[in-house]
Amino acid sequence: MVPSALHGLILLDHVLEPYELRMGRPGSVTGDQLRAQARALGVDRVTEVIVLAGAAYAAAARQVWPTATAPLEGAGGMGYRLQRLKARREGRYAMAARTTAEQLPDNSRTTLTRTTLNSLEAP
């Protein structure tokens, strides 16, 4: 399931038209709407929820599932989240989860950027 700022909880096979709205902005779905959708979909009592999204989406998910985990929380922007996911895939997640670009020496930031770009180019 994917959270959408405009539509709420979306099933993976549902295709949406493009839109410009971020979670938490005026016009985005509310916690009440997300809870109602979760109930209607039968997922409101799920005990393990993992959110692979930014802070606003994690906060929205926690309005439905208070114990939801967000392993990408604190990773920064999309590039840093992709880098953390790649590190997880390569078995380096423990280090990546504790490291942000601000904590690394300047020469490591270039490596992070190059790694992120490489992951985007991968098939």
mmCIF file of C-alpha atoms in Angstrom:
data_model
loop_
_atom_site.group_PDB
_atom_site.id
_atom_site.type_symbol
_atom_site.label_atom_id
_atom_site.label_comp_id
_atom_site.label_asym_id
_atom_site.label_seq_id
_atom_site.Cartn_x
_atom_site.Cartn_y
_atom_site.Cartn_z
ATOM 1 C CA MET A 1 0.000 0.000 0.000
ATOM 2 C CA VAL A 2 1.226 3.496 -0.805
ATOM 3 C CA PRO A 3 0.253 6.705 0.993
ATOM 4 C CA SER A 4 -0.871 9.566 -1.218
ATOM 5 C CA ALA A 5 -1.254 13.115 0.053
ATOM 6 C CA LEU A 6 -4.274 13.619 -2.202
ATOM 7 C CA HIS A 7 -5.920 10.188 -2.189
ATOM 8 C CA GLY A 8 -4.817 8.607 1.079
ATOM 9 C CA LEU A 9 -4.054 4.878 1.099
ATOM 10 C CA ILE A 10 -3.607 3.530 -2.424
ATOM 11 C CA LEU A 11 -3.317 -0.109 -3.457
ATOM 12 C CA LEU A 12 -0.182 -0.928 -5.448
ATOM 13 C CA ASP A 13 -2.038 -1.732 -8.675
ATOM 14 C CA HIS A 14 -3.944 1.574 -8.724
ATOM 15 C CA VAL A 15 -2.638 4.139 -11.235
ATOM 16 C CA LEU A 16 -3.041 7.832 -10.381
ATOM 17 C CA GLU A 17 -2.930 10.927 -12.512
ATOM 18 C CA PRO A 18 -0.048 13.260 -11.550
ATOM 19 C CA TYR A 19 -0.792 15.897 -8.932
ATOM 20 C CA GLU A 20 1.108 18.491 -6.902
ATOM 21 C CA LEU A 21 0.402 18.087 -3.187
ATOM 22 C CA ARG A 22 2.526 17.054 -0.234
ATOM 23 C CA MET A 23 1.377 15.320 2.910
ATOM 24 C CA GLY A 24 0.582 17.783 5.665
ATOM 25 C CA ARG A 25 -0.198 20.667 3.308
ATOM 26 C CA PRO A 26 -3.650 22.252 3.003
ATOM 27 C CA GLY A 27 -5.837 19.931 0.946
ATOM 28 C CA SER A 28 -3.958 16.756 1.863
ATOM 29 C CA VAL A 29 -5.693 13.828 3.530
ATOM 30 C CA THR A 30 -6.239 14.016 7.264
ATOM 31 C CA GLY A 31 -5.572 11.468 9.963
ATOM 32 C CA ASP A 32 -9.328 10.866 10.259
ATOM 33 C CA GLN A 33 -9.555 10.131 6.529
ATOM 34 C CA LEU A 34 -6.573 7.764 6.687
ATOM 35 C CA ARG A 35 -8.051 5.921 9.686
ATOM 36 C CA ALA A 36 -11.398 5.554 7.853
ATOM 37 C CA GLN A 37 -9.637 4.221 4.741
ATOM 38 C CA ALA A 38 -7.573 1.788 6.806
ATOM 39 C CA ARG A 39 -10.764 0.503 8.470
ATOM 40 C CA ALA A 40 -12.504 0.136 5.084
ATOM 41 C CA LEU A 41 -9.503 -1.763 3.680
ATOM 42 C CA GLY A 42 -9.295 -3.970 6.764
ATOM 43 C CA VAL A 43 -5.773 -2.898 7.658
ATOM 44 C CA ASP A 44 -6.496 -0.667 10.654
ATOM 45 C CA ARG A 45 -5.507 -3.387 13.152
ATOM 46 C CA VAL A 46 -2.255 -4.384 11.487
ATOM 47 C CA THR A 47 0.450 -4.661 14.134
ATOM 48 C CA GLU A 48 3.576 -4.196 12.010
ATOM 49 C CA VAL A 49 3.792 -1.237 9.633
ATOM 50 C CA ILE A 50 7.011 -0.080 8.009
ATOM 51 C CA VAL A 51 6.999 3.346 6.352
ATOM 52 C CA LEU A 52 9.611 3.914 3.634
ATOM 53 C CA ALA A 53 8.864 7.589 3.096
ATOM 54 C CA GLY A 54 9.627 11.044 4.404
ATOM 55 C CA ALA A 55 8.794 12.439 7.825
ATOM 56 C CA ALA A 56 5.381 13.878 6.880
ATOM 57 C CA TYR A 57 4.251 10.506 5.513
ATOM 58 C CA ALA A 58 5.596 8.664 8.566
ATOM 59 C CA ALA A 59 3.698 11.090 10.816
ATOM 60 C CA ALA A 60 0.522 10.502 8.791
ATOM 61 C CA ALA A 61 0.939 6.725 9.009
ATOM 62 C CA ARG A 62 1.405 6.968 12.777
ATOM 63 C CA GLN A 63 -2.000 8.621 13.036
ATOM 64 C CA VAL A 64 -3.390 5.263 11.902
ATOM 65 C CA TRP A 65 -0.702 2.927 13.265
ATOM 66 C CA PRO A 66 1.032 4.605 16.259
ATOM 67 C CA THR A 67 3.774 1.949 16.409
ATOM 68 C CA ALA A 68 4.726 2.210 12.718
ATOM 69 C CA THR A 69 8.477 2.148 12.200
ATOM 70 C CA ALA A 70 10.243 4.419 9.735
ATOM 71 C CA PRO A 71 13.784 3.142 9.091
ATOM 72 C CA LEU A 72 14.477 6.047 6.718
ATOM 73 C CA GLU A 73 13.512 8.653 9.305
ATOM 74 C CA GLY A 74 16.241 11.231 9.709
ATOM 75 C CA ALA A 75 17.921 10.253 6.442
ATOM 76 C CA GLY A 76 17.268 13.635 4.851
ATOM 77 C CA GLY A 77 16.086 14.039 1.278
ATOM 78 C CA MET A 78 15.243 11.446 -1.329
ATOM 79 C CA GLY A 79 18.865 10.890 -2.354
ATOM 80 C CA TYR A 80 19.892 10.045 1.209
ATOM 81 C CA ARG A 81 16.884 7.739 1.626
ATOM 82 C CA LEU A 82 17.860 5.897 -1.565
ATOM 83 C CA GLN A 83 21.417 5.613 -0.280
ATOM 84 C CA ARG A 84 20.176 4.119 2.978
ATOM 85 C CA LEU A 85 17.995 1.603 1.123
ATOM 86 C CA LYS A 86 20.943 0.591 -1.022
ATOM 87 C CA ALA A 87 23.094 0.170 2.084
ATOM 88 C CA ARG A 88 20.381 -2.044 3.580
ATOM 89 C CA ARG A 89 20.308 -4.169 0.436
ATOM 90 C CA GLU A 90 24.107 -4.543 0.562
ATOM 91 C CA GLY A 91 24.118 -5.488 4.248
ATOM 92 C CA ARG A 92 25.595 -2.173 5.400
ATOM 93 C CA TYR A 93 22.390 -0.858 6.979
ATOM 94 C CA ALA A 94 23.589 -0.608 10.585
ATOM 95 C CA MET A 95 26.195 1.981 9.570
ATOM 96 C CA ALA A 96 23.848 3.794 7.202
ATOM 97 C CA ALA A 97 21.082 4.076 9.781
ATOM 98 C CA ARG A 98 23.377 5.967 12.131
ATOM 99 C CA THR A 99 25.057 8.157 9.547
ATOM 100 C CA THR A 100 23.860 11.303 7.865
ATOM 101 C CA ALA A 101 25.768 13.397 5.355
ATOM 102 C CA GLU A 102 26.327 16.081 7.999
ATOM 103 C CA GLN A 103 28.209 13.555 10.173
ATOM 104 C CA LEU A 104 30.556 12.434 7.410
ATOM 105 C CA PRO A 105 33.821 14.061 6.360
ATOM 106 C CA ASP A 106 33.572 16.174 3.186
ATOM 107 C CA ASN A 107 35.244 13.518 0.999
ATOM 108 C CA SER A 108 32.552 10.957 1.990
ATOM 109 C CA ARG A 109 29.738 13.241 0.825
ATOM 110 C CA THR A 110 30.997 12.924 -2.736
ATOM 111 C CA THR A 111 30.923 9.128 -2.392
ATOM 112 C CA LEU A 112 27.334 9.257 -1.089
ATOM 113 C CA THR A 113 26.269 11.363 -4.042
ATOM 114 C CA ARG A 114 28.030 9.085 -6.517
ATOM 115 C CA THR A 115 26.495 6.009 -4.839
ATOM 116 C CA THR A 116 23.036 7.543 -4.992
ATOM 117 C CA LEU A 117 23.415 8.390 -8.667
ATOM 118 C CA ASN A 118 24.672 4.882 -9.428
ATOM 119 C CA SER A 119 21.649 3.365 -7.681
ATOM 120 C CA LEU A 120 19.337 5.510 -9.800
ATOM 121 C CA GLU A 121 21.056 4.397 -12.996
ATOM 122 C CA ALA A 122 20.921 0.690 -12.115
ATOM 123 C CA PRO A 123 18.392 -1.388 -14.116
#
